[in-house]
Coordinates of C-alpha atoms in Angstrom, one line a residue:
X8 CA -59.5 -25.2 -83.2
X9 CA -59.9 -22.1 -81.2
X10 CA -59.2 -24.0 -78.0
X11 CA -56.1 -25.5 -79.4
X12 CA -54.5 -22.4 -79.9
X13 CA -54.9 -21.1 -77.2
X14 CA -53.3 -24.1 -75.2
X15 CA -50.5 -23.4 -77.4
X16 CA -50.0 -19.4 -77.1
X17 CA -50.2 -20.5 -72.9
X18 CA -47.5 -22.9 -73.1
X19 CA -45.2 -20.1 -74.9
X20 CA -46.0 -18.0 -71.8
X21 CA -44.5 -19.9 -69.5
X22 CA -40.7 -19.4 -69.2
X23 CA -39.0 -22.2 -66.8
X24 CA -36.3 -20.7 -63.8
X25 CA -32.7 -20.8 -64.6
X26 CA -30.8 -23.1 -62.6
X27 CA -29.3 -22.0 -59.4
X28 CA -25.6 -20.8 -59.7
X29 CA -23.3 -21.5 -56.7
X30 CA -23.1 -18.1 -55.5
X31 CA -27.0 -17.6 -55.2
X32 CA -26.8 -21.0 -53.1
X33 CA -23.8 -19.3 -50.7
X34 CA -26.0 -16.2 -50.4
X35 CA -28.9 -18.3 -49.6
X36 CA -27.3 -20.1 -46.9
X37 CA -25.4 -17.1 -45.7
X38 CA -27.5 -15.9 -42.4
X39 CA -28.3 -11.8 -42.6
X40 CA -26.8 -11.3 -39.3
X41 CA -23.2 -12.7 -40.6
X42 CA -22.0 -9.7 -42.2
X43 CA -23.0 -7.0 -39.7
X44 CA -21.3 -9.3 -37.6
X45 CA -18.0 -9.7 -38.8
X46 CA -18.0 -5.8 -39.1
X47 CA -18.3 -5.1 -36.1
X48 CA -15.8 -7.8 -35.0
X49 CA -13.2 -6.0 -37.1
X50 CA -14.5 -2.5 -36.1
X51 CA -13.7 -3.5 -32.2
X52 CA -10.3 -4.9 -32.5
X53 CA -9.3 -1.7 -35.1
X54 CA -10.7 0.0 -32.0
X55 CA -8.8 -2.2 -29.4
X56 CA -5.2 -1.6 -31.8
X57 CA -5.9 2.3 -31.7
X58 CA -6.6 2.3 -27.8
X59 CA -3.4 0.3 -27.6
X60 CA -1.4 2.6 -29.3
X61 CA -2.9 5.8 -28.0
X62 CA -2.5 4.6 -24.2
X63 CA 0.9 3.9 -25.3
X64 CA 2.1 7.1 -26.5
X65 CA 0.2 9.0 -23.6
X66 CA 1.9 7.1 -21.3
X67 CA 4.3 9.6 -19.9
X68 CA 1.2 12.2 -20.1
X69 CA -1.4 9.7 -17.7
X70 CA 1.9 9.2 -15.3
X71 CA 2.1 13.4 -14.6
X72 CA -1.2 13.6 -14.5
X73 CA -1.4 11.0 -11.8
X74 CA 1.9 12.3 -9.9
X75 CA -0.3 15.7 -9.8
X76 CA -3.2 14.6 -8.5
X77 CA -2.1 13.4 -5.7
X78 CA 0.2 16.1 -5.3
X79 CA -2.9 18.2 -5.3
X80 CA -4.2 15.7 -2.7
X81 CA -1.3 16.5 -0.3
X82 CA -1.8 19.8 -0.5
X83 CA -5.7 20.2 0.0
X84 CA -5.8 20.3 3.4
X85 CA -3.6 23.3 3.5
X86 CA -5.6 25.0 0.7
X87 CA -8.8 24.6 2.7
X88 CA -7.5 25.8 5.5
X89 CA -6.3 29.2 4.2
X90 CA -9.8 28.8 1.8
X91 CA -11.7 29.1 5.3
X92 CA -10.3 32.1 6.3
X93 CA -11.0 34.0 3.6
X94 CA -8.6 33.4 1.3
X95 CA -8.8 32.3 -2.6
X96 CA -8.4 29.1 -3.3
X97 CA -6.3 30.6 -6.7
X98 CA -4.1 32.4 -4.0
X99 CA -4.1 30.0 -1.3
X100 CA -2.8 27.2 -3.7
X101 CA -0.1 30.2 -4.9
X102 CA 1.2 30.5 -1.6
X103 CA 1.8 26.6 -1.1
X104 CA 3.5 26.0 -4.0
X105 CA 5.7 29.1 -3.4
X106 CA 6.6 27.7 0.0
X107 CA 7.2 24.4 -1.5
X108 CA 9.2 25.9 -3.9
X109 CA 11.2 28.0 -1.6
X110 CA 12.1 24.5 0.4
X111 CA 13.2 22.9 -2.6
X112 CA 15.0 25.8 -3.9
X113 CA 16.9 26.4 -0.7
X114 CA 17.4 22.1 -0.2
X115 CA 19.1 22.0 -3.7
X116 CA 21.4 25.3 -3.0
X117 CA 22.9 23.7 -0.3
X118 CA 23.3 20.4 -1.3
X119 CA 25.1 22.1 -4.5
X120 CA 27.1 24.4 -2.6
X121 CA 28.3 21.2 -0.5
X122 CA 29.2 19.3 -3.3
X123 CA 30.8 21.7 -5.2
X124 CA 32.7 22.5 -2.0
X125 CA 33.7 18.5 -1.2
X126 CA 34.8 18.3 -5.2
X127 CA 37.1 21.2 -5.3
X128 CA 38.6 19.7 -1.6
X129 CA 38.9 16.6 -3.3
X130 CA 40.3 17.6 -6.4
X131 CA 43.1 19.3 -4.1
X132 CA 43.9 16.9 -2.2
X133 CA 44.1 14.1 -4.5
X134 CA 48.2 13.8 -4.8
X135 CA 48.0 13.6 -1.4
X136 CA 45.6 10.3 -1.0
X137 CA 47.4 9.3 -4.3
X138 CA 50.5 9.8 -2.4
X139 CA 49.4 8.1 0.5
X140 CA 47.9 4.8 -1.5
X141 CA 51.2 4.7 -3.5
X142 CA 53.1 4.5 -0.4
X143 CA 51.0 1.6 1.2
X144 CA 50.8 -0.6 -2.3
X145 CA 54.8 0.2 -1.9
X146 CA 55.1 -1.2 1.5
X147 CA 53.1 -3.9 1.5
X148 CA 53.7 -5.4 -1.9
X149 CA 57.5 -4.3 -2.1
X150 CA 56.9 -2.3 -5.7
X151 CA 58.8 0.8 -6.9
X152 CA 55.4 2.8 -8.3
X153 CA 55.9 6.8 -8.5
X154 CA 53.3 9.3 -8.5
X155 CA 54.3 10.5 -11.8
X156 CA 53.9 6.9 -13.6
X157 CA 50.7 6.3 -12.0
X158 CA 48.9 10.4 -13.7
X159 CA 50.6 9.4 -17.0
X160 CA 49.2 6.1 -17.0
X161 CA 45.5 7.1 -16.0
X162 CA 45.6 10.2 -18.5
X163 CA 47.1 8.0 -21.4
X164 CA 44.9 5.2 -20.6
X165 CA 42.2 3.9 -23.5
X166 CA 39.4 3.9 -21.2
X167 CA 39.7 7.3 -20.1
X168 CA 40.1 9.2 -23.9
X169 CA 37.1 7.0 -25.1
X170 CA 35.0 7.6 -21.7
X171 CA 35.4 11.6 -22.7
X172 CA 34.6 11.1 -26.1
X173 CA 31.5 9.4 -25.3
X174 CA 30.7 12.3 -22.7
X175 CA 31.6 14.7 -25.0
X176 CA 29.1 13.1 -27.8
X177 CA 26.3 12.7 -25.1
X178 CA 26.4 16.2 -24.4
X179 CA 23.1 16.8 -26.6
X180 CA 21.6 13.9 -25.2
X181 CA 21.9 14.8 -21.6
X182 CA 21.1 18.3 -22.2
X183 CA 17.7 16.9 -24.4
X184 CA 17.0 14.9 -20.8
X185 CA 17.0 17.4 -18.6
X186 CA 14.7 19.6 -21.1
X187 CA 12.3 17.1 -20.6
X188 CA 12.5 16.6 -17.1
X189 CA 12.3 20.4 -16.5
X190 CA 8.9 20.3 -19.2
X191 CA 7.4 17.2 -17.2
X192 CA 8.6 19.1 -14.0
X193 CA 6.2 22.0 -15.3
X194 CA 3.4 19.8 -16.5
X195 CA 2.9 18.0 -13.1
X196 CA 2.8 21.4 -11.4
X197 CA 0.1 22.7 -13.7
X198 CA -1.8 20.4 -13.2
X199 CA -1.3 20.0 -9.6
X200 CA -2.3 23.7 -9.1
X201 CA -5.4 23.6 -11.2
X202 CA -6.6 20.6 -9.3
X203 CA -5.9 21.8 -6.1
X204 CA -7.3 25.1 -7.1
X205 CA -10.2 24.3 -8.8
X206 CA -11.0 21.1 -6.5
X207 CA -14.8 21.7 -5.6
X208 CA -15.3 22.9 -9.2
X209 CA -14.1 19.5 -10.6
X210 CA -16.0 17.4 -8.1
X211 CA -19.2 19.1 -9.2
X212 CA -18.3 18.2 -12.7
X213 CA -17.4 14.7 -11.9
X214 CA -21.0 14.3 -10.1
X215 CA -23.0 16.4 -12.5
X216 CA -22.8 13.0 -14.1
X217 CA -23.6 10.5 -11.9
X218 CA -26.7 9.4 -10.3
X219 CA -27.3 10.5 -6.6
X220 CA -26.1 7.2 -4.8
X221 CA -23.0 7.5 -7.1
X222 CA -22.3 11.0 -6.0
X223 CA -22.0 10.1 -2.8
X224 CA -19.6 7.8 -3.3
X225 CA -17.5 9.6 -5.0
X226 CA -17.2 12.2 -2.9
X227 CA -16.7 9.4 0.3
X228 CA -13.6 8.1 -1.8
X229 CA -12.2 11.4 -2.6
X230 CA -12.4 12.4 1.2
X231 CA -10.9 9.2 2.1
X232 CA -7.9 9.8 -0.8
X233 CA -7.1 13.2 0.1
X234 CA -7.3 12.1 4.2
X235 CA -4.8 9.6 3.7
X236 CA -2.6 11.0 0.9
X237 CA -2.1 14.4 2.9
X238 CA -1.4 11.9 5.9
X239 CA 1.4 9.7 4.6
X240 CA 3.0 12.7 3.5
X241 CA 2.9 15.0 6.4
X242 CA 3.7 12.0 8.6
X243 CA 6.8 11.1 6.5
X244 CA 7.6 15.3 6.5
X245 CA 7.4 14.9 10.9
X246 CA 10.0 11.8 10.3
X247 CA 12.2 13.2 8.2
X248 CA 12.3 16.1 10.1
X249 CA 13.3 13.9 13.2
X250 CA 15.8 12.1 11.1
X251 CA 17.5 14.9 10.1
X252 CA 17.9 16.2 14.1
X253 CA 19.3 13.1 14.8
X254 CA 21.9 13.1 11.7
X255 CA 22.6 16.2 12.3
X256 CA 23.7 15.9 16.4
X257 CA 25.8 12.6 15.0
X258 CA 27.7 14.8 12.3
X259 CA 28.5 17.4 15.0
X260 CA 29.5 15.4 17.6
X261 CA 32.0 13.6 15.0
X262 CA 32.6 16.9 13.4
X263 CA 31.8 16.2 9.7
X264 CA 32.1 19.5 7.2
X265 CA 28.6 20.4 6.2
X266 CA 26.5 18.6 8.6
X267 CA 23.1 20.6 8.1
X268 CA 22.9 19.8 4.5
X269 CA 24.0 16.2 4.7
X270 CA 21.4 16.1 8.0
X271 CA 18.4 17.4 5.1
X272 CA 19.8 15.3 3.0
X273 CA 19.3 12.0 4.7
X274 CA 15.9 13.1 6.2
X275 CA 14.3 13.6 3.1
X276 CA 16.0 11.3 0.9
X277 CA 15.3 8.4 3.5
X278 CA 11.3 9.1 3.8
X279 CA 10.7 10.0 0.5
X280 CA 12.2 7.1 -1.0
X281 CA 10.7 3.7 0.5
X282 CA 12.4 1.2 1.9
X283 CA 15.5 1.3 0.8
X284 CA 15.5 4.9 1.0
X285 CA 17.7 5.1 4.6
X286 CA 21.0 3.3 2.9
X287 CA 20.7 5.1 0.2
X288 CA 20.4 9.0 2.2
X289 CA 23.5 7.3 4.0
X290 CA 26.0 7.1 1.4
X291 CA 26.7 10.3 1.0
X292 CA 27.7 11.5 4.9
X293 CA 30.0 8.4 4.7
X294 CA 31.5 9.5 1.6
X295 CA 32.1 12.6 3.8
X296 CA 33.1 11.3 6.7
X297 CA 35.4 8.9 5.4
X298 CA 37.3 11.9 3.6
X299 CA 37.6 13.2 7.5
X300 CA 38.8 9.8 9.3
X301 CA 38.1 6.1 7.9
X302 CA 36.4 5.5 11.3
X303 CA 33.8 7.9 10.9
X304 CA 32.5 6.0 8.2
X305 CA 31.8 3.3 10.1
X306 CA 30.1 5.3 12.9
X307 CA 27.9 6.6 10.0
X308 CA 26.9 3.2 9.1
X309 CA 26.3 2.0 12.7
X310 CA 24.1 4.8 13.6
X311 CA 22.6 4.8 9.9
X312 CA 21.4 1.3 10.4
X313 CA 20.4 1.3 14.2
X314 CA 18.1 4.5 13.8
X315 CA 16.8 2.4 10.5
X316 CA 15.6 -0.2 13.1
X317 CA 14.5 2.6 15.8
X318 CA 12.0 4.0 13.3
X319 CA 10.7 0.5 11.6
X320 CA 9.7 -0.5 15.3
X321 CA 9.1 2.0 17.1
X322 CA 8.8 5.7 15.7
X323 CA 6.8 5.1 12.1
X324 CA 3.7 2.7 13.8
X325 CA 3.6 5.4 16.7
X326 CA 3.3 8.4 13.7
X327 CA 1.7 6.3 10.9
X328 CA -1.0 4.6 13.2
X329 CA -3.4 7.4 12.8
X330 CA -2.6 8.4 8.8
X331 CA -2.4 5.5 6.9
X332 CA -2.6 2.6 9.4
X333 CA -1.2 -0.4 7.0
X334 CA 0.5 -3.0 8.0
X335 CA 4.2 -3.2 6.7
X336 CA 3.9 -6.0 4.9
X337 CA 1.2 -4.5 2.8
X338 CA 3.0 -1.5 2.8
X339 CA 6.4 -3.6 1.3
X340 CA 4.0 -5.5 -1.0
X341 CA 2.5 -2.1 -2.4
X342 CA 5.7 -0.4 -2.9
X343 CA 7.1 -3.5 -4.9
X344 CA 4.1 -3.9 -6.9
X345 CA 4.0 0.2 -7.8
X346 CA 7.6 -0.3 -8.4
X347 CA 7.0 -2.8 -11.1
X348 CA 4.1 -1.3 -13.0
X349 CA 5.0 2.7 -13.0
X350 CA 9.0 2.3 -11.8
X351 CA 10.3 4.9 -9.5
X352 CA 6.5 7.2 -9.4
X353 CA 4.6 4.0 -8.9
X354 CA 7.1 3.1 -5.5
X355 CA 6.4 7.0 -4.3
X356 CA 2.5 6.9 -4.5
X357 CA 1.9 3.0 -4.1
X358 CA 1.3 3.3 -0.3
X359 CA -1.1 6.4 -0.3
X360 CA -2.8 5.0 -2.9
X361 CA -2.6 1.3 -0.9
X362 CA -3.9 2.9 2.1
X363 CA -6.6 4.8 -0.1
X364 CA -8.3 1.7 -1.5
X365 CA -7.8 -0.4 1.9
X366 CA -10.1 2.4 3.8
X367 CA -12.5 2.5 1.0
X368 CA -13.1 -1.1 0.5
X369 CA -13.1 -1.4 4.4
X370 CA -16.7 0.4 4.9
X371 CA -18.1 -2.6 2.2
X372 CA -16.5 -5.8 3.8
X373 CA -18.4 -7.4 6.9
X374 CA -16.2 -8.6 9.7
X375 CA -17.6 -11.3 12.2
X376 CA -16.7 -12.3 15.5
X377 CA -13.7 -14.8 15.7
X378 CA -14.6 -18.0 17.6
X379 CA -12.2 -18.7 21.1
X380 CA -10.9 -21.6 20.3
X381 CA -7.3 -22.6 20.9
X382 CA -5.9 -22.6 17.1
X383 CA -7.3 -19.0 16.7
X384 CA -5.9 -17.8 19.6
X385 CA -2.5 -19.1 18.9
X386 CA -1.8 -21.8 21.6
X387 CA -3.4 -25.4 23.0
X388 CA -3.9 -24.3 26.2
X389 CA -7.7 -24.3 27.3
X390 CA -8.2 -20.5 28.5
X391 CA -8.3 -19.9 32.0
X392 CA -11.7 -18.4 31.9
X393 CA -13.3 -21.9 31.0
X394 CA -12.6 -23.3 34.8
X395 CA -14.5 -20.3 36.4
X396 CA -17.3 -20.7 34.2
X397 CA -17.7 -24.1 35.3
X398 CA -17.4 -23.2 38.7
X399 CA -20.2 -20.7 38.8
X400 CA -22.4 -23.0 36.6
X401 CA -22.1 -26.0 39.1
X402 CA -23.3 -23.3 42.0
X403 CA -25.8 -22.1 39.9
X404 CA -27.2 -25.6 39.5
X405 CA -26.8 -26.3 43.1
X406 CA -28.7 -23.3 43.9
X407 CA -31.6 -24.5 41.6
X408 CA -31.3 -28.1 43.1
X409 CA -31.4 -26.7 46.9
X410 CA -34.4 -24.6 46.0
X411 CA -36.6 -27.2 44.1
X412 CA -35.9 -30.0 47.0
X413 CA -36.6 -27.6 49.6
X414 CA -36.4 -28.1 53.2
X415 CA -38.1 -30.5 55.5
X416 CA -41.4 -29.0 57.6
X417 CA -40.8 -28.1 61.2
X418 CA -41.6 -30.1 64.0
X419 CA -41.2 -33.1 61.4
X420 CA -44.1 -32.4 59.5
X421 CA -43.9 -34.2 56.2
X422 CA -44.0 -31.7 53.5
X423 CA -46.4 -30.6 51.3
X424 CA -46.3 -32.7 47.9
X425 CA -45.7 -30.6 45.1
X426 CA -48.1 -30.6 41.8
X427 CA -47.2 -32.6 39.1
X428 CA -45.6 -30.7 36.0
X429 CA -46.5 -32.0 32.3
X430 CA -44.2 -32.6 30.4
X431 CA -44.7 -32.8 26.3
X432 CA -44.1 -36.1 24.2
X433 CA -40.5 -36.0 23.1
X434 CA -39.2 -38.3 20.0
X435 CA -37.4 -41.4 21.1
X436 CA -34.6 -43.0 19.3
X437 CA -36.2 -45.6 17.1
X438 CA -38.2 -42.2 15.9
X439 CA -41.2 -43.0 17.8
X440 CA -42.8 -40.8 20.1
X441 CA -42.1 -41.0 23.5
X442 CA -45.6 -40.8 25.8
X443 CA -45.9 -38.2 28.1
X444 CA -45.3 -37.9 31.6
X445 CA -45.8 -35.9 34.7
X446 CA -42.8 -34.8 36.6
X447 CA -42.3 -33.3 40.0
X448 CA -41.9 -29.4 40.5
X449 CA -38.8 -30.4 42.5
X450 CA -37.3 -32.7 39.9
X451 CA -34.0 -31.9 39.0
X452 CA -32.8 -30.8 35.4
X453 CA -32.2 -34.2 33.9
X454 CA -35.3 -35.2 34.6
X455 CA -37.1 -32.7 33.1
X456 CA -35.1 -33.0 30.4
X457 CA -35.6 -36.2 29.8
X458 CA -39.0 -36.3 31.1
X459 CA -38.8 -38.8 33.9
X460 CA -42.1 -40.2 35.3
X461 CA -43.5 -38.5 38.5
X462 CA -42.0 -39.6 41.4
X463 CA -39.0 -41.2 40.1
X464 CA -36.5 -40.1 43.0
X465 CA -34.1 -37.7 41.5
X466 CA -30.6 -38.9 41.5
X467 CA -28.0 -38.1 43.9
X468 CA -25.5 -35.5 42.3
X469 CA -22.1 -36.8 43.1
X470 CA -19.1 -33.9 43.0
X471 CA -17.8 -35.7 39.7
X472 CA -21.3 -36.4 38.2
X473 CA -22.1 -35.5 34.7
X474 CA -24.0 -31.8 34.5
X475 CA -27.7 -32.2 32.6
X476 CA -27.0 -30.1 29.8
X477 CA -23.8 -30.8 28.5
X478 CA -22.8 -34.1 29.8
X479 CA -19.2 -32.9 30.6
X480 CA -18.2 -33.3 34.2
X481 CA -18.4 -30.3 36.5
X482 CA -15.0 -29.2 37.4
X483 CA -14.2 -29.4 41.2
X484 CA -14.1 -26.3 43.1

């Protein structure tokens, strides 16, 4: 009875599992990993979207910052120079950027002064050329226009009343533009002077964080940058300084108002700006000239684009060759590519920066030796060299044949026979070994190549025989 009871009080103990709802099956499928995963995955493209937008917005920040470093780069050299004779770097890199500042301030004050000067000419003489084109529409195309007719239609024209509204309304605008250029202006040269100043200081930062074998390379690529960089520009400063001379003797001699302005003007304006830079510096002194006589324009032009050709061909690889040393159509590649990515910045530091990474990258590639052949030397003709190679090989092999015959005994006596020379087993065609055999000491060269018995008379060596090595025919002398 007992034991019946307590079968009973152990079946009431035991409780059976609830059934397994759907989302206990899910989690049980479910790896662990899958979560931390697919937190991650959003926590690196919410990373990716706020890199995106930051580099966005500090766009125009990165680009000063770049145009100052290598503006610091250009000026370096001069820094260290005054730094090594006992001068502050703080001070040194004062005085540079005073002098700079002095150039530019004294290249803008006369190209204002000119063009103020030209405009108020201009403005004076305008009846005058208004006059004058009046008078030729008149005779040529039989009209009656006046003078009068003509100022009353341009000053009552639509175009004109809504051009100076518009100007008039972009007044803020312009004057919000050149805020900001004069701000960015500042930017670049603050940071340009404490990179310049501070240069040894922020190379020790940089390579207080790199391993040894890193520091040195570092310090290799920021020799190379600020080699080249100070390079281009003082080499493009020595060519627009000759460019200018040259300008400025054509202007004279054609006696063209303000010719050592317009001369600066060209010479920097062509060298600065790549490429392109010559036609556009040009402009300007034909603008002038033509005010003086039409024809001068067209001697501007001529000489413009003949002293373009001068310095692409002969002047800038003679200056260049020991600064940058590209090759211009790298140089024409870089600048378009620069031009593309960073606009007018990216086309003023894209061949620096071109030359930069060419000379860096140049110490880590391995150059061979380029074969003689005909296709690499750019023609079909077999080199003349090959002929007087064949020539002194035949006489070397003559020599060697005349000295292992060797000459008869006086008095007739037959000669002494020579000892036999082994020669190794040699594979035969049908990849077998050949046996062994003994040749001669005065055997010629095909024999013992091709290990002739002893003996075997050597064959006569005709002037258009086949030489032993190469099988080619020996050239006649």
């Amino acid at each position: 009875m007992g034991h019946t009871c307590s079968v009973v009080a152990t079946e009431d103990t035991v409780q059976e599992a609830p059934p397994a709802g759907p989302r206990d099956a899910a989690s049980a499928r479910m790896p662990r990993w899958l979560p931390r995963a697919m937190v991650l995955a959003l926590a690196l493209v919410a990373g990716f979207q706020f890199a995106s937008w930051a580099f966005h917005e500090l766009t125009s920040l990165l680009l000063n910052i770049l145009i100052a470093f290598f503006l610091a780069l250009a000026i370096e050299p001069a820094v260290d120079w005054m730094a090594a004779r006992g001068l502050r770097r703080g001070a040194a890199t004062g005085l540079v950027f005073l002098g700079i500042l002095i150039a530019v301030a004294g290249f803008f004050t006369l190209l204002g002064s000119m063009l103020a000067d030209q405009i108020v000419t201009m403005v004076e003489d305008f009846p005058n050329y208004l006059d004058k084109v009046i008078s030729w529409v008149n005779t040529t195309f039989h009209t009656e226009l006046s003078r009068v007719e003509v100022q009353d239609s341009l000053l009552h024209s639509d175009w004109l009343q809504k051009y100076v509204q518009d100007s008039a309304n972009n007044v803020l605008d312009v004057s919000a533009q050149v805020l900001g250029g004069l701000f960015k202006l500042l930017t670049v040269t603050l940071f340009a002077f404490y990179f310049a100043a501070d240069g040894p200081r922020l190379r020790r930062a940089l390579c207080s964080v790199l391993p040894p074998h890193r520091q040195s390379e570092v310090l290799r690529a920021w020799e190379i940058a600020v080699a080249k960089t100070g390079g281009y520009l003082y080499s493009r400063g020595l060519m627009a300084l000759i460019s200018g001379i040259a300008h400025y003797i054509l202007l004279e001699v054609l006696g063209v108002p303000y010719a050592p302005a317009l001369a600066v003007w060209v010479g920097l304006i062509s060298q600065f700006i790549p490429t392109i830079g010559t036609y556009l510096a040009g402009g300007l002194p034909m603008l002038i000239a033509f005010t003086v006589n039409p024809w001068y324009a067209v001697w501007v032009l001529g000489f413009v684009v003949i002293y373009q050709q001068f310095e692409n061909y002969l002047l800038q690889p003679r200056i260049t060759a020991r600064t940058v040393d590209i090759h211009p159509a790298v140089a024409f590649g870089s600048v378009i590519a620069g031009t593309a990515l960073l606009g007018a910045v990216g086309a003023l530091i894209a061949i620096p920066a071109t030359a930069t990474l060419q000379a860096f990258l140049g110490t880590y590639i391995k150059r061979y030796e380029v074969t003689d052949e005909a296709r690499v030397q750019g023609g079909t003709r077999r080199p003349r060299g090959m002929s007087r190679l064949a020539r002194v090989r035949r006489a070397l092999r003559r020599g060697e044949d005349g000295a292992a015959s060797g000459a008869s005994a006086p008095d007739g006596a037959d000669a002494e026979p020579a000892a036999p020379v082994a020669v190794p087993a040699r594979p035969g065609r049908s990849g077998g070994a050949q046996s062994a055999g003994t040749v001669p000491a005065q055997a010629t060269d095909t024999e013992r190549a091709q290990g002739a018995p002893a003996g075997a008379p050597a064959p006569s060596r005709s002037p258009g025989s086949t030489g032993p090595a190469t099988g080619e025919p020996v050239p006649e002398g």
